[in-house]
Amino acid sequence: MAEKSKMVEKESLIAENVNVFYGDNHVIKNVSIVMPENSITAFIGPSGCGKSTFLRLYNRMNDYIEGFRKDGSIIFNGKEIYSKDIQLEELRKKIGMVFQKPNPFPKTVYENIVYGLRIQGVKDKALLDEVVESTLKKVFLWGEVKDQLKKSALALSGGQQQRLCIARTLAVEPSILLMDEPTSALDPISTAKLEELVFELKKTLTVVIVTHNMQQAARISDKTAFFYMGELKEFSPTKQMFTNPKEEITQNYITGRFG
Amino acid sequence: MSKYNRNYIVDKTFQWFAIFCTAFGVLSLLLFLGNICFDGIGRINWQFMTSLPSRLPEKAGIISAFVGTLWILVLTAIIAVPVGVGAGIYLEEYAGKSRLFDFFEINITNLAGVPSIIYGLLGLEVFARLMNMGGSILAGACTLSLLILPVIIVATRESLKAVPKSLREASFALGATKWQTIRMQLLPAASGGIVTGIILSLARAIGETAPLIVVGALAYVPFVPTSPTDEFTVMPIQIFNWISRPQKGFAIDAAAAIIILLLITFVMNGIALYYRNKWQKKVKW
């Protein structure tokens, strides 16, 4: 156990000279980036700039796309995540993901949350109950749904569904949380709640969030990465990027000259 | 005549044409059903349901054909469902894309259109002769399984394909393996379509005559089959046999047997319909 906790302290996510191709399309061009721990990093950039593709490299969600190819290395905890001896399931328990559109399973609220534990073979009812309560509390959903745990998750509102999806991811205790435009399908109030939640999560997690919304990036992130045409153009502390960007193209994007 | 009027008349004409087409189908079916019921409904009684065939029409019954059909139904389901669903899962979820698989795919779809008597000939050669099953229930069920396999495979694949990508991603992202995702997410979500396909194909299987005659089902079975290795007959063959007799009494027996056979298929179709509707209401993304 002592060894394990040491490992947790050293958890790090480093990408080096990563290139991604879809068939002949060169969609990520020589990107290197080190994720700062226990902080929120925002990926911004115009549509098609590769920010979502890059995010999905970290939990190998691009593997299912036809013609996908990558070179360069992505190291998590000192291990190349694209090497043959990596266990994909283990990797994904450590690096969780929340998607653009809320995608709860067509099951009860309860079953949605314990799914990640059930597939690991956890059967202890008391433990599962506890996880459901604690994760729902973490995402500020417990008060709203504690009487509907046995009801279908599809009956919840969009904002509630998205928070449920986050709770479901937290239940397997990841150390990194990837969020792919998590608020793009939500109304402003749900978005505000979700941002507050993400802010809370960074105490224990490293959060990487892709967003189309520059105000959102400015509000919640510690560091911001600006992608353009598959290249990482700038990666700086958020405050600096939004007040005094290094690159002219960043300046043009964040002031709304294109996008 | 103004343009408006002409459009109106064309519109009405087409509407009446469509009504006529619908009525034609429905009325012919009703006429047929009415005719059969008129002839046969009075013949359906306990004696008819529980008697063996006989050379006297009023003593004949359908018990051996009815039990034969049930045997065929159950055995065919036992063979075809796991194989068909398994193959469908493999082709849709595991097999990569390659020319070879494109070739398989086209062929499986084509197999669904092969005339059933061809399957009968295949069954005769492979199951009845080569594998020494003879004209047994097992040989018949194996043959009908081949016949309905393509339908089950295609239904399984289509239903899996209809499951939204987001559901797969959600499961994978939580650390589920492929099999866990298939078993706990994809199959439940696709079950409506799969079950519907299975029931409809089984309903088709019990109406088949030609392949079973070729495999060696008998026209006259004076016993109730009790094991898969027994010889057998099924209801369509029994009906065909009765209709070809000159006595008027056998025509009535045939009509009664047709009512029973239709009832079985209607009930199966009904279950399929009910299941599909229930599933459509339950699953909305």
Short mmCIF file of N, CA, C and O in Angstrom, two decimals, chain A residues 31 48 132 148 156-157 168 176 179 239:
data_model
loop_
_atom_site.label_atom_id
_atom_site.label_comp_id
_atom_site.label_asym_id
_atom_site.label_seq_id
_atom_site.Cartn_x
_atom_site.Cartn_y
_atom_site.Cartn_z
N VAL A 31 2.76 17.53 -31.27
CA VAL A 31 2.37 18.22 -30.04
C VAL A 31 3.09 17.61 -28.84
O VAL A 31 3.12 16.39 -28.67
N GLY A 48 -12.41 21.70 -35.35
CA GLY A 48 -11.54 20.95 -36.25
C GLY A 48 -10.06 21.19 -36.02
O GLY A 48 -9.23 20.78 -36.82
N VAL A 132 -22.55 5.21 -4.17
CA VAL A 132 -23.61 5.96 -4.84
C VAL A 132 -23.85 7.27 -4.09
O VAL A 132 -23.90 8.34 -4.69
N GLN A 148 -34.95 9.11 -6.19
CA GLN A 148 -35.20 8.51 -7.51
C GLN A 148 -34.08 7.58 -7.94
O GLN A 148 -33.84 7.38 -9.13
N LEU A 156 -33.96 12.05 -15.97
CA LEU A 156 -33.36 13.26 -15.40
C LEU A 156 -33.22 14.34 -16.47
O LEU A 156 -33.25 14.06 -17.67
N SER A 157 -33.03 15.60 -16.02
CA SER A 157 -32.80 16.69 -16.97
C SER A 157 -31.39 16.57 -17.54
O SER A 157 -30.55 15.84 -17.02
N ARG A 168 -20.62 8.92 -12.16
CA ARG A 168 -20.35 7.56 -12.61
C ARG A 168 -18.84 7.38 -12.86
O ARG A 168 -18.27 6.34 -12.54
N ILE A 176 -7.22 11.21 -13.24
CA ILE A 176 -7.33 12.26 -14.24
C ILE A 176 -8.74 12.22 -14.83
O ILE A 176 -9.29 11.16 -15.07
N MET A 179 -12.64 15.92 -19.98
CA MET A 179 -14.00 16.39 -20.26
C MET A 179 -14.03 16.99 -21.65
O MET A 179 -13.31 17.94 -21.95
N LYS A 239 -4.44 33.14 -16.98
CA LYS A 239 -4.47 34.60 -16.81
C LYS A 239 -3.60 35.29 -17.85
O LYS A 239 -4.01 36.25 -18.49
#
